Amino acid sequence: MGRFQRARRPRGNVTETTAVGFRSERGPVLISVMLATGLIAIDSTILATAVPSIVADLGGFTQFPWLFSIYLLAQAVSVPIYSKLADTVGRKPIMLIGIGIFLVGSVLCGFAWDMTSLIVFRAIQGLGAGAVLPVSITITGDIYTVRERARVQGYIASVWAVSSVVGPTLGGLFAEFASWRWIFFVNIPLCLIAAWMLVRSYHESVHREKHRIDFAGATVLTIASTLLILAVLEGGQAWEWLSWQSIGAFSIGAVLLVAFVFIERRAAEPVLPLWVFSRRLIVTTSLISLGVGAVLIGLTSYVPTFLEATAGASPLVSGLAVAALTLGWPIAASQAGRLFLRIGFRRTALIGLAIAVLGSTALVAASLTPNVWTTAIACFIVGLGLGLVASPTLIAAQSSVPWSERGVVTGANMFLRSMGSAVGVAIFGAVANGVIARSGLGEHSPVAIHGASTAVFVAVLIAAVVTIAGGLAMPSAHVDDVEHRVGEPAGA
């Protein structure tokens, strides 16, 4: 397997702040990673606030969950492929390819002429995002030790903090005063700057060897995931749950997943190695990531529509309510490093999950009497909880394997988070559409949307509670224990 010449930690009399800051030897790389992460961070918050405007322009309210589902599905199924390629041909080329695809998808989305075309172009965006986020995280794992990442996480968290305010604000401003199409066009300069910084600052070398790409496994995984998401999203809407379409999609998807396991057992270089699912720490942290993805997408997808329909909030105001969720996340994530260095990864994650459940409960209660402030506060609490969960569990998973396996492990974790979001938005969409259909009031009725949103928030609460099981099953592991097992600190 190819081996990269990784960035080395500075030697000599260097302060700790300089060693992990912008002025250090690795500073330019950190900046380029932050810019690339910013692409996905802004995109994850800017669209939800404009959904009502998009629906008003293009129609298709019952289809709008696909704007999130297809993006997340494309991202999820491509993450393992990109992660494997990053371990073989290099981090940098895969990152640049991802940024390029994301740029093309953004331009096409801006010119979409109906809901169907926008959904298709969102899939292209998702294929680009599938490379950018996991490879960015992998690069960070390459050049910093676990203890250094506890401090570097503050820099990465600042990207999400800024994006949590900038994204919804821009989305609301474009939707209210200009055109929703600008939420996609704004990605053009961001992509160009991120690519330029990466080319300029990140240098790696790899010993070229012949590799066998697992096309069969990648294809089967893609088709299986697509069928299962399609069955969940359209069940009870486009067709009955017990119809031949629903049963067929679920059955074929399940059979293909079984076939995928057999393919991966025999593949020379599997796209998603099965050993990933045989290690308790990796399995439990990935399951937690699955739940985090579901909770996150449930709120970012439905809070803006809920507030605009029931509380009369403008797109800008509803966007700021979502910003409370994505602002709480990085605030907690920036402090998570100090916590898991003291009490370990498992306890930190459990504290975060408990806070997320508390916030989800508060959101359900707040939805009974719609109000922007109470909804925003509940979202902020959920964000605080997720910030204490996502970063420590991912760092624990990365640190439990040697450098040569880090890309695959990062990809598996991000794959399940994306799948959690994709499955979550499909289930939440089915719940919301079912409530609206039973009300008989139509998809534009504030009363129907109120009931549908409350049902979705209850489903989010259930997802948060179920995720606690993953935290309880997670093995107790301190930073020193993880680094000792690996025998090769990240970025050494």
Short mmCIF file of C-alpha atoms in Angstrom, two decimals:
data_model
loop_
_atom_site.label_atom_id
_atom_site.label_comp_id
_atom_site.label_asym_id
_atom_site.label_seq_id
_atom_site.Cartn_x
_atom_site.Cartn_y
_atom_site.Cartn_z
CA MET A 1 0.00 0.00 0.00
CA GLY A 2 1.17 3.51 -0.75
CA ARG A 3 2.82 5.38 2.06
CA PHE A 4 2.71 9.14 2.46
CA GLN A 5 5.36 11.49 3.66
CA ARG A 6 3.37 13.15 6.39
CA ALA A 7 3.90 16.55 7.93
CA ARG A 8 6.23 16.37 10.92
CA ARG A 9 5.75 18.12 14.21
CA PRO A 10 8.15 21.03 14.65
CA ARG A 11 11.27 20.31 16.65
CA GLY A 12 13.17 22.50 19.03
CA ASN A 13 12.11 25.22 21.42
CA VAL A 14 8.58 25.90 20.17
CA THR A 15 5.62 26.85 22.32
CA GLU A 16 2.56 24.65 22.34
CA THR A 17 0.40 27.43 20.91
CA THR A 18 2.78 27.92 17.99
CA ALA A 19 3.01 24.18 17.41
CA VAL A 20 -0.68 23.88 16.60
CA GLY A 21 -1.52 27.42 15.53
CA PHE A 22 -1.58 29.24 12.20
CA ARG A 23 2.04 30.34 12.53
CA SER A 24 3.41 26.85 12.97
CA GLU A 25 4.91 24.66 10.29
CA ARG A 26 1.52 23.00 9.87
CA GLY A 27 -0.45 26.25 10.04
CA PRO A 28 -1.04 26.67 6.27
CA VAL A 29 -2.32 23.10 6.06
CA LEU A 30 -4.67 23.75 8.96
CA ILE A 31 -6.01 26.86 7.21
CA SER A 32 -6.62 24.94 3.97
CA VAL A 33 -8.44 22.20 5.88
CA MET A 34 -10.57 24.80 7.65
CA LEU A 35 -11.50 26.40 4.32
CA ALA A 36 -12.46 23.04 2.84
CA THR A 37 -14.49 22.19 5.93
CA GLY A 38 -16.20 25.57 5.61
CA LEU A 39 -17.65 24.52 2.26
CA ILE A 40 -19.62 21.69 3.84
CA ALA A 41 -20.36 23.59 7.04
CA ILE A 42 -22.04 26.48 5.24
CA ASP A 43 -23.88 24.19 2.84
CA SER A 44 -25.29 22.19 5.74
CA THR A 45 -27.00 25.27 7.23
CA ILE A 46 -27.76 27.58 4.32
CA LEU A 47 -30.33 25.46 2.45
CA ALA A 48 -32.88 24.72 5.18
CA THR A 49 -33.83 28.38 5.65
CA ALA A 50 -34.64 28.74 1.95
CA VAL A 51 -36.82 25.63 1.59
CA PRO A 52 -40.12 27.55 1.78
CA SER A 53 -38.90 29.96 -0.92
CA ILE A 54 -37.70 27.10 -3.12
CA VAL A 55 -41.03 25.30 -2.76
CA ALA A 56 -42.92 28.52 -3.54
CA ASP A 57 -40.87 28.95 -6.72
CA LEU A 58 -40.51 25.36 -7.93
CA GLY A 59 -43.36 23.58 -6.14
CA GLY A 60 -43.14 20.04 -4.80
CA PHE A 61 -43.46 20.33 -1.01
CA THR A 62 -43.72 16.55 -0.60
CA GLN A 63 -40.48 16.21 -2.59
CA PHE A 64 -38.39 18.69 -0.61
CA PRO A 65 -37.02 16.08 1.84
CA TRP A 66 -35.22 14.66 -1.18
CA LEU A 67 -33.13 17.84 -1.34
CA PHE A 68 -31.49 16.57 1.83
CA SER A 69 -31.88 12.83 1.31
CA ILE A 70 -30.29 12.65 -2.14
CA TYR A 71 -27.40 14.86 -1.04
CA LEU A 72 -26.76 12.80 2.06
CA LEU A 73 -27.21 9.54 0.20
CA ALA A 74 -24.69 10.53 -2.48
CA GLN A 75 -22.32 11.69 0.23
CA ALA A 76 -22.76 8.53 2.28
CA VAL A 77 -22.19 6.00 -0.49
CA SER A 78 -19.18 7.86 -1.86
CA VAL A 79 -17.38 8.40 1.48
CA PRO A 80 -15.97 4.84 1.74
CA ILE A 81 -14.73 5.01 -1.86
CA TYR A 82 -13.00 8.35 -1.40
CA SER A 83 -11.57 7.29 1.95
CA LYS A 84 -10.08 4.14 0.45
CA LEU A 85 -8.63 6.12 -2.47
CA ALA A 86 -7.16 8.62 -0.01
CA ASP A 87 -5.25 5.74 1.57
CA THR A 88 -3.94 4.62 -1.82
CA VAL A 89 -3.45 7.54 -4.21
CA GLY A 90 -3.17 10.39 -1.72
CA ARG A 91 -5.25 12.80 0.32
CA LYS A 92 -4.62 15.86 -1.85
CA PRO A 93 -5.88 14.64 -5.26
CA ILE A 94 -9.03 13.20 -3.72
CA MET A 95 -9.72 16.44 -1.90
CA LEU A 96 -9.28 18.48 -5.09
CA ILE A 97 -11.57 16.13 -7.00
CA GLY A 98 -14.20 16.49 -4.31
CA ILE A 99 -14.00 20.29 -4.35
CA GLY A 100 -14.31 20.26 -8.16
CA ILE A 101 -17.39 18.04 -8.14
CA PHE A 102 -18.97 20.12 -5.37
CA LEU A 103 -18.35 23.27 -7.45
CA VAL A 104 -20.00 21.80 -10.55
CA GLY A 105 -22.98 20.61 -8.52
CA SER A 106 -23.39 24.05 -6.91
CA VAL A 107 -23.45 25.82 -10.28
CA LEU A 108 -26.02 23.37 -11.67
CA CYS A 109 -28.22 23.76 -8.55
CA GLY A 110 -28.24 27.49 -9.08
CA PHE A 111 -29.69 27.01 -12.57
CA ALA A 112 -32.26 24.33 -11.62
CA TRP A 113 -35.62 24.79 -13.37
CA ASP A 114 -37.82 22.52 -11.25
CA MET A 115 -37.70 20.45 -8.08
CA THR A 116 -36.65 17.29 -9.93
CA SER A 117 -33.65 18.94 -11.57
CA LEU A 118 -32.63 20.53 -8.27
CA ILE A 119 -32.75 17.13 -6.56
CA VAL A 120 -30.55 15.60 -9.28
CA PHE A 121 -28.01 18.42 -9.02
CA ARG A 122 -27.98 18.12 -5.23
CA ALA A 123 -26.84 14.54 -5.75
CA ILE A 124 -23.80 15.86 -7.62
CA GLN A 125 -23.08 18.21 -4.74
CA GLY A 126 -23.28 15.27 -2.37
CA LEU A 127 -20.75 13.31 -4.40
CA GLY A 128 -18.30 16.18 -3.93
CA ALA A 129 -19.01 16.53 -0.22
CA GLY A 130 -18.35 12.80 0.15
CA ALA A 131 -14.67 13.52 -0.49
CA VAL A 132 -14.17 16.89 1.15
CA LEU A 133 -15.28 16.32 4.74
CA PRO A 134 -13.78 12.88 5.55
CA VAL A 135 -10.48 13.62 3.80
CA SER A 136 -10.22 16.93 5.67
CA ILE A 137 -10.67 15.09 8.94
CA THR A 138 -8.16 12.43 7.87
CA ILE A 139 -5.53 15.07 7.07
CA THR A 140 -6.01 16.55 10.53
CA GLY A 141 -5.55 13.09 12.04
CA ASP A 142 -2.36 12.64 10.01
CA ILE A 143 -0.53 15.76 11.12
CA TYR A 144 -1.61 16.10 14.77
CA THR A 145 -1.39 13.79 17.76
CA VAL A 146 -4.47 12.99 19.83
CA ARG A 147 -3.52 15.53 22.48
CA GLU A 148 -2.81 18.16 19.83
CA ARG A 149 -6.18 17.50 18.23
CA ALA A 150 -7.81 18.29 21.55
CA ARG A 151 -6.54 21.86 20.98
CA VAL A 152 -6.82 21.93 17.19
CA GLN A 153 -10.48 20.99 17.55
CA GLY A 154 -11.04 24.57 18.68
CA TYR A 155 -9.89 25.84 15.30
CA ILE A 156 -12.07 23.38 13.39
CA ALA A 157 -15.01 24.14 15.68
CA SER A 158 -14.63 27.84 14.91
CA VAL A 159 -15.39 27.05 11.26
CA TRP A 160 -18.69 25.47 12.23
CA ALA A 161 -19.39 28.31 14.67
CA VAL A 162 -18.94 30.96 11.98
CA SER A 163 -20.85 28.89 9.44
CA SER A 164 -23.69 28.35 11.89
CA VAL A 165 -24.30 32.10 11.83
CA VAL A 166 -23.23 32.95 8.29
CA GLY A 167 -25.04 30.03 6.62
CA PRO A 168 -28.58 30.57 7.94
CA THR A 169 -28.17 34.34 7.73
CA LEU A 170 -27.14 34.21 4.08
CA GLY A 171 -29.85 31.68 3.31
CA GLY A 172 -32.47 33.89 4.91
CA LEU A 173 -31.18 37.06 3.22
CA PHE A 174 -31.04 35.45 -0.22
CA ALA A 175 -34.51 33.92 0.18
CA GLU A 176 -36.06 37.12 1.51
CA PHE A 177 -34.35 39.87 -0.47
CA ALA A 178 -32.74 38.29 -3.54
CA SER A 179 -33.12 34.74 -4.86
CA TRP A 180 -32.66 31.34 -3.27
CA ARG A 181 -30.34 30.49 -6.20
CA TRP A 182 -27.58 32.53 -4.60
CA ILE A 183 -27.29 30.00 -1.78
CA PHE A 184 -25.61 27.79 -4.39
CA PHE A 185 -23.73 30.45 -6.36
CA VAL A 186 -22.00 31.62 -3.16
CA ASN A 187 -20.11 28.30 -3.19
CA ILE A 188 -18.20 29.27 -6.35
CA PRO A 189 -15.64 31.63 -4.74
CA LEU A 190 -15.44 29.43 -1.64
CA CYS A 191 -14.52 26.37 -3.72
CA LEU A 192 -11.91 28.27 -5.71
CA ILE A 193 -10.24 29.70 -2.59
CA ALA A 194 -10.23 26.34 -0.81
CA ALA A 195 -8.68 24.57 -3.81
CA TRP A 196 -6.04 27.27 -4.24
CA MET A 197 -5.02 27.11 -0.59
CA LEU A 198 -4.81 23.32 -0.67
CA VAL A 199 -2.60 23.32 -3.79
CA ARG A 200 -0.40 26.02 -2.30
CA SER A 201 0.07 24.69 1.23
CA TYR A 202 -0.42 20.91 1.39
CA HIS A 203 2.36 18.76 -0.01
CA GLU A 204 2.60 14.98 0.17
CA SER A 205 4.51 12.26 -1.58
CA VAL A 206 3.36 8.70 -2.16
CA HIS A 207 5.09 5.61 -3.44
CA ARG A 208 3.03 4.64 -6.46
CA GLU A 209 1.88 1.04 -6.44
CA LYS A 210 -0.74 -0.82 -8.43
CA HIS A 211 -4.03 -1.07 -6.57
CA ARG A 212 -7.21 -2.97 -7.28
CA ILE A 213 -10.23 -0.74 -6.81
CA ASP A 214 -13.26 -2.53 -5.40
CA PHE A 215 -15.72 -1.43 -8.08
CA ALA A 216 -18.07 -4.35 -7.40
CA GLY A 217 -18.36 -3.57 -3.70
CA ALA A 218 -18.82 0.15 -4.33
CA THR A 219 -21.54 -0.46 -6.91
CA VAL A 220 -23.48 -2.94 -4.78
CA LEU A 221 -23.27 -0.70 -1.71
CA THR A 222 -24.53 2.29 -3.71
CA ILE A 223 -27.51 0.42 -5.18
CA ALA A 224 -28.43 -1.19 -1.85
CA SER A 225 -28.33 2.10 0.04
CA THR A 226 -30.33 3.88 -2.66
CA LEU A 227 -33.08 1.24 -2.65
CA LEU A 228 -33.41 1.26 1.12
CA ILE A 229 -33.57 5.06 1.31
CA LEU A 230 -36.09 5.12 -1.55
CA ALA A 231 -38.26 2.53 0.20
CA VAL A 232 -38.30 4.51 3.46
CA LEU A 233 -38.91 7.92 1.90
CA GLU A 234 -41.65 6.92 -0.56
CA GLY A 235 -43.37 4.26 1.58
CA GLY A 236 -46.86 5.41 2.45
CA GLN A 237 -46.58 8.29 -0.05
CA ALA A 238 -45.83 7.26 -3.63
CA TRP A 239 -46.95 3.73 -2.78
CA GLU A 240 -48.39 1.76 0.12
CA TRP A 241 -46.07 0.22 2.71
CA LEU A 242 -47.22 -3.29 1.80
CA SER A 243 -47.18 -2.68 -1.97
CA TRP A 244 -44.93 -4.63 -4.28
CA GLN A 245 -42.78 -1.53 -4.81
CA SER A 246 -42.11 -1.11 -1.10
CA ILE A 247 -41.55 -4.79 -0.39
CA GLY A 248 -39.38 -5.13 -3.49
CA ALA A 249 -37.16 -2.17 -2.63
CA PHE A 250 -36.64 -3.33 0.95
CA SER A 251 -36.04 -6.95 -0.09
CA ILE A 252 -33.63 -6.23 -2.92
CA GLY A 253 -31.77 -3.68 -0.78
CA ALA A 254 -31.36 -6.20 2.04
CA VAL A 255 -30.22 -8.95 -0.35
CA LEU A 256 -27.67 -6.61 -1.89
CA LEU A 257 -26.30 -5.73 1.55
CA VAL A 258 -25.76 -9.44 2.22
CA ALA A 259 -24.10 -9.74 -1.19
CA PHE A 260 -21.92 -6.75 -0.31
CA VAL A 261 -20.59 -8.61 2.75
CA PHE A 262 -19.57 -11.59 0.62
CA ILE A 263 -17.96 -9.31 -1.97
CA GLU A 264 -15.93 -7.50 0.69
CA ARG A 265 -14.71 -10.80 2.14
CA ARG A 266 -13.17 -11.75 -1.19
CA ALA A 267 -12.03 -8.34 -2.41
CA ALA A 268 -8.29 -7.75 -2.54
CA GLU A 269 -8.72 -4.16 -1.35
CA PRO A 270 -12.31 -3.84 -0.07
CA VAL A 271 -13.90 -0.42 -0.23
CA LEU A 272 -15.24 -0.95 3.30
CA PRO A 273 -13.15 -3.63 5.05
CA LEU A 274 -15.20 -5.87 7.31
CA TRP A 275 -12.62 -5.70 10.10
CA VAL A 276 -13.96 -2.21 10.76
CA PHE A 277 -17.12 -3.82 12.15
CA SER A 278 -15.26 -6.32 14.31
CA ARG A 279 -13.67 -3.80 16.64
CA ARG A 280 -15.88 -2.69 19.50
CA LEU A 281 -14.62 0.88 19.75
CA ILE A 282 -15.05 1.51 16.03
CA VAL A 283 -18.48 -0.14 15.90
CA THR A 284 -19.89 1.75 18.88
CA THR A 285 -18.52 5.13 17.81
CA SER A 286 -19.92 4.54 14.32
CA LEU A 287 -23.35 3.69 15.73
CA ILE A 288 -23.22 6.88 17.78
CA SER A 289 -22.35 8.75 14.60
CA LEU A 290 -25.42 7.19 12.95
CA GLY A 291 -27.64 8.62 15.69
CA VAL A 292 -25.93 12.01 15.60
CA GLY A 293 -26.61 12.26 11.87
CA ALA A 294 -30.30 11.50 12.36
CA VAL A 295 -30.77 14.02 15.17
CA LEU A 296 -28.91 16.75 13.31
CA ILE A 297 -30.80 16.43 10.04
CA GLY A 298 -34.17 16.19 11.78
CA LEU A 299 -33.75 19.62 13.33
CA THR A 300 -31.97 21.46 10.50
CA SER A 301 -34.54 20.20 7.98
CA TYR A 302 -37.75 20.95 9.87
CA VAL A 303 -37.15 23.77 12.37
CA PRO A 304 -37.18 26.56 9.70
CA THR A 305 -40.38 25.31 8.04
CA PHE A 306 -41.98 24.82 11.47
CA LEU A 307 -41.23 28.39 12.60
CA GLU A 308 -42.18 30.02 9.32
CA ALA A 309 -45.52 28.19 9.14
CA THR A 310 -46.55 28.32 12.80
CA ALA A 311 -44.82 31.35 14.34
CA GLY A 312 -44.85 33.58 11.27
CA ALA A 313 -41.06 33.85 11.32
CA SER A 314 -39.23 35.16 8.27
CA PRO A 315 -36.62 32.98 6.53
CA LEU A 316 -33.89 35.09 8.16
CA VAL A 317 -35.29 34.66 11.69
CA SER A 318 -35.93 30.95 11.25
CA GLY A 319 -32.39 30.61 9.97
CA LEU A 320 -31.04 32.17 13.14
CA ALA A 321 -32.98 29.61 15.18
CA VAL A 322 -31.18 26.84 13.29
CA ALA A 323 -27.95 28.75 13.86
CA ALA A 324 -28.49 28.25 17.59
CA LEU A 325 -28.18 24.48 17.02
CA THR A 326 -25.06 24.72 14.90
CA LEU A 327 -23.56 27.33 17.21
CA GLY A 328 -23.95 25.19 20.31
CA TRP A 329 -22.16 22.31 18.57
CA PRO A 330 -18.80 24.05 17.94
CA ILE A 331 -18.85 25.78 21.32
CA ALA A 332 -19.05 22.40 23.03
CA ALA A 333 -16.68 20.76 20.54
CA SER A 334 -14.01 23.36 21.23
CA GLN A 335 -14.07 22.39 24.91
CA ALA A 336 -14.56 18.65 24.39
CA GLY A 337 -10.81 18.07 24.13
CA ARG A 338 -10.18 19.29 27.66
CA LEU A 339 -12.95 17.05 28.92
CA PHE A 340 -11.96 13.79 27.23
CA LEU A 341 -8.32 14.32 28.22
CA ARG A 342 -9.50 14.27 31.85
CA ILE A 343 -12.35 11.75 31.99
CA GLY A 344 -11.95 9.74 28.78
CA PHE A 345 -13.89 9.43 25.54
CA ARG A 346 -16.83 7.33 26.79
CA ARG A 347 -17.82 9.55 29.70
CA THR A 348 -17.56 12.66 27.55
CA ALA A 349 -19.83 11.11 24.92
CA LEU A 350 -22.40 10.02 27.52
CA ILE A 351 -22.53 13.53 29.01
CA GLY A 352 -23.10 14.92 25.54
CA LEU A 353 -25.85 12.39 24.76
CA ALA A 354 -27.64 13.22 28.01
CA ILE A 355 -27.57 16.93 27.11
CA ALA A 356 -28.85 16.17 23.59
CA VAL A 357 -31.78 14.19 25.04
CA LEU A 358 -32.55 17.09 27.40
CA GLY A 359 -32.53 19.54 24.50
CA SER A 360 -34.70 17.29 22.33
CA THR A 361 -37.23 16.98 25.15
CA ALA A 362 -37.28 20.76 25.51
CA LEU A 363 -37.86 21.11 21.76
CA VAL A 364 -40.88 18.82 21.85
CA ALA A 365 -42.31 20.83 24.72
CA ALA A 366 -41.56 24.12 22.94
CA SER A 367 -43.28 22.94 19.75
CA LEU A 368 -46.63 22.79 21.56
CA THR A 369 -46.66 26.60 21.74
CA PRO A 370 -44.56 27.78 18.76
CA ASN A 371 -42.08 30.50 19.63
CA VAL A 372 -38.80 31.43 17.99
CA TRP A 373 -36.88 31.99 21.23
CA THR A 374 -37.86 28.79 23.03
CA THR A 375 -37.21 26.78 19.88
CA ALA A 376 -33.79 28.39 19.45
CA ILE A 377 -32.84 27.72 23.08
CA ALA A 378 -33.84 24.05 22.76
CA CYS A 379 -31.82 23.76 19.54
CA PHE A 380 -28.82 25.35 21.24
CA ILE A 381 -28.95 22.75 24.04
CA VAL A 382 -29.11 19.92 21.49
CA GLY A 383 -26.11 21.45 19.72
CA LEU A 384 -24.13 21.56 22.96
CA GLY A 385 -24.80 17.86 23.46
CA LEU A 386 -23.86 16.85 19.94
CA GLY A 387 -20.63 18.85 20.18
CA LEU A 388 -19.56 16.72 23.13
CA VAL A 389 -20.40 13.54 21.24
CA ALA A 390 -19.26 13.84 17.63
CA SER A 391 -15.66 15.01 18.02
CA PRO A 392 -14.53 12.77 20.92
CA THR A 393 -16.02 9.62 19.36
CA LEU A 394 -14.42 10.30 15.97
CA ILE A 395 -11.03 11.08 17.52
CA ALA A 396 -11.26 7.90 19.60
CA ALA A 397 -11.95 5.84 16.47
CA GLN A 398 -9.13 7.46 14.49
CA SER A 399 -6.66 7.04 17.32
CA SER A 400 -7.40 3.35 17.80
CA VAL A 401 -5.82 2.39 14.45
CA PRO A 402 -2.41 2.94 12.83
CA TRP A 403 -1.87 5.54 10.12
CA SER A 404 -2.44 3.11 7.24
CA GLU A 405 -6.01 2.41 8.40
CA ARG A 406 -7.01 5.93 9.46
CA GLY A 407 -8.65 6.92 6.18
CA VAL A 408 -10.87 3.84 6.14
CA VAL A 409 -11.91 4.28 9.78
CA THR A 410 -12.67 7.96 9.28
CA GLY A 411 -14.64 7.07 6.17
CA ALA A 412 -16.66 4.41 7.99
CA ASN A 413 -17.55 6.85 10.75
CA MET A 414 -18.56 9.58 8.32
CA PHE A 415 -20.40 7.06 6.14
CA LEU A 416 -22.64 6.05 9.02
CA ARG A 417 -23.23 9.65 10.05
CA SER A 418 -24.31 10.43 6.49
CA MET A 419 -26.45 7.31 6.38
CA GLY A 420 -27.99 8.32 9.70
CA SER A 421 -28.90 11.68 8.19
CA ALA A 422 -30.15 10.12 4.96
CA VAL A 423 -32.26 7.48 6.71
CA GLY A 424 -33.33 10.04 9.30
CA VAL A 425 -34.60 12.60 6.81
CA ALA A 426 -36.37 9.80 4.95
CA ILE A 427 -38.11 8.58 8.10
CA PHE A 428 -38.87 12.10 9.27
CA GLY A 429 -40.23 12.94 5.82
CA ALA A 430 -42.45 9.87 5.92
CA VAL A 431 -43.68 10.83 9.41
CA ALA A 432 -44.37 14.43 8.40
CA ASN A 433 -46.12 13.54 5.15
CA GLY A 434 -48.18 10.90 6.92
CA VAL A 435 -49.39 13.40 9.52
CA ILE A 436 -50.23 15.95 6.84
CA ALA A 437 -52.10 13.36 4.79
CA ARG A 438 -54.17 12.23 7.80
CA SER A 439 -55.05 15.82 8.70
CA GLY A 440 -56.73 16.34 5.32
CA LEU A 441 -55.79 20.04 5.46
CA GLY A 442 -53.14 20.04 2.76
CA GLU A 443 -49.42 20.63 2.75
CA HIS A 444 -49.72 24.43 3.08
CA SER A 445 -51.91 24.43 6.19
CA PRO A 446 -50.14 25.87 9.27
CA VAL A 447 -52.11 23.48 11.47
CA ALA A 448 -50.99 20.46 9.42
CA ILE A 449 -47.37 21.63 9.37
CA HIS A 450 -47.51 22.22 13.13
CA GLY A 451 -48.66 18.67 13.76
CA ALA A 452 -46.15 17.22 11.32
CA SER A 453 -43.24 19.16 12.84
CA THR A 454 -44.14 18.14 16.38
CA ALA A 455 -44.24 14.49 15.26
CA VAL A 456 -40.79 14.88 13.70
CA PHE A 457 -39.39 16.41 16.89
CA VAL A 458 -40.73 13.46 18.89
CA ALA A 459 -38.98 11.14 16.42
CA VAL A 460 -35.76 13.13 16.93
CA LEU A 461 -36.08 12.66 20.68
CA ILE A 462 -36.50 8.90 20.21
CA ALA A 463 -33.37 8.83 18.01
CA ALA A 464 -31.38 10.69 20.69
CA VAL A 465 -32.52 8.28 23.41
CA VAL A 466 -31.68 5.23 21.29
CA THR A 467 -28.20 6.63 20.59
CA ILE A 468 -27.42 6.49 24.31
CA ALA A 469 -27.25 2.69 23.92
CA GLY A 470 -24.22 3.14 21.68
CA GLY A 471 -22.57 5.34 24.28
CA LEU A 472 -23.17 2.80 27.03
CA ALA A 473 -21.69 0.02 24.87
CA MET A 474 -18.61 2.09 24.01
CA PRO A 475 -15.50 0.71 25.77
CA SER A 476 -13.83 2.94 28.33
CA ALA A 477 -10.70 4.34 26.74
CA HIS A 478 -8.39 7.12 27.88
CA VAL A 479 -6.12 8.98 25.49
CA ASP A 480 -3.00 7.29 26.88
CA ASP A 481 -4.56 3.84 26.44
CA VAL A 482 -5.47 4.50 22.81
CA GLU A 483 -2.04 5.87 21.85
CA HIS A 484 -0.34 2.97 23.62
CA ARG A 485 -2.35 0.40 21.62
CA VAL A 486 -1.60 2.06 18.33
CA GLY A 487 2.09 2.44 18.97
CA GLU A 488 2.16 5.22 16.37
CA PRO A 489 0.82 8.61 17.40
CA ALA A 490 -1.08 10.43 14.70
CA GLY A 491 1.22 12.53 12.63
CA ALA A 492 4.36 11.07 14.19
#
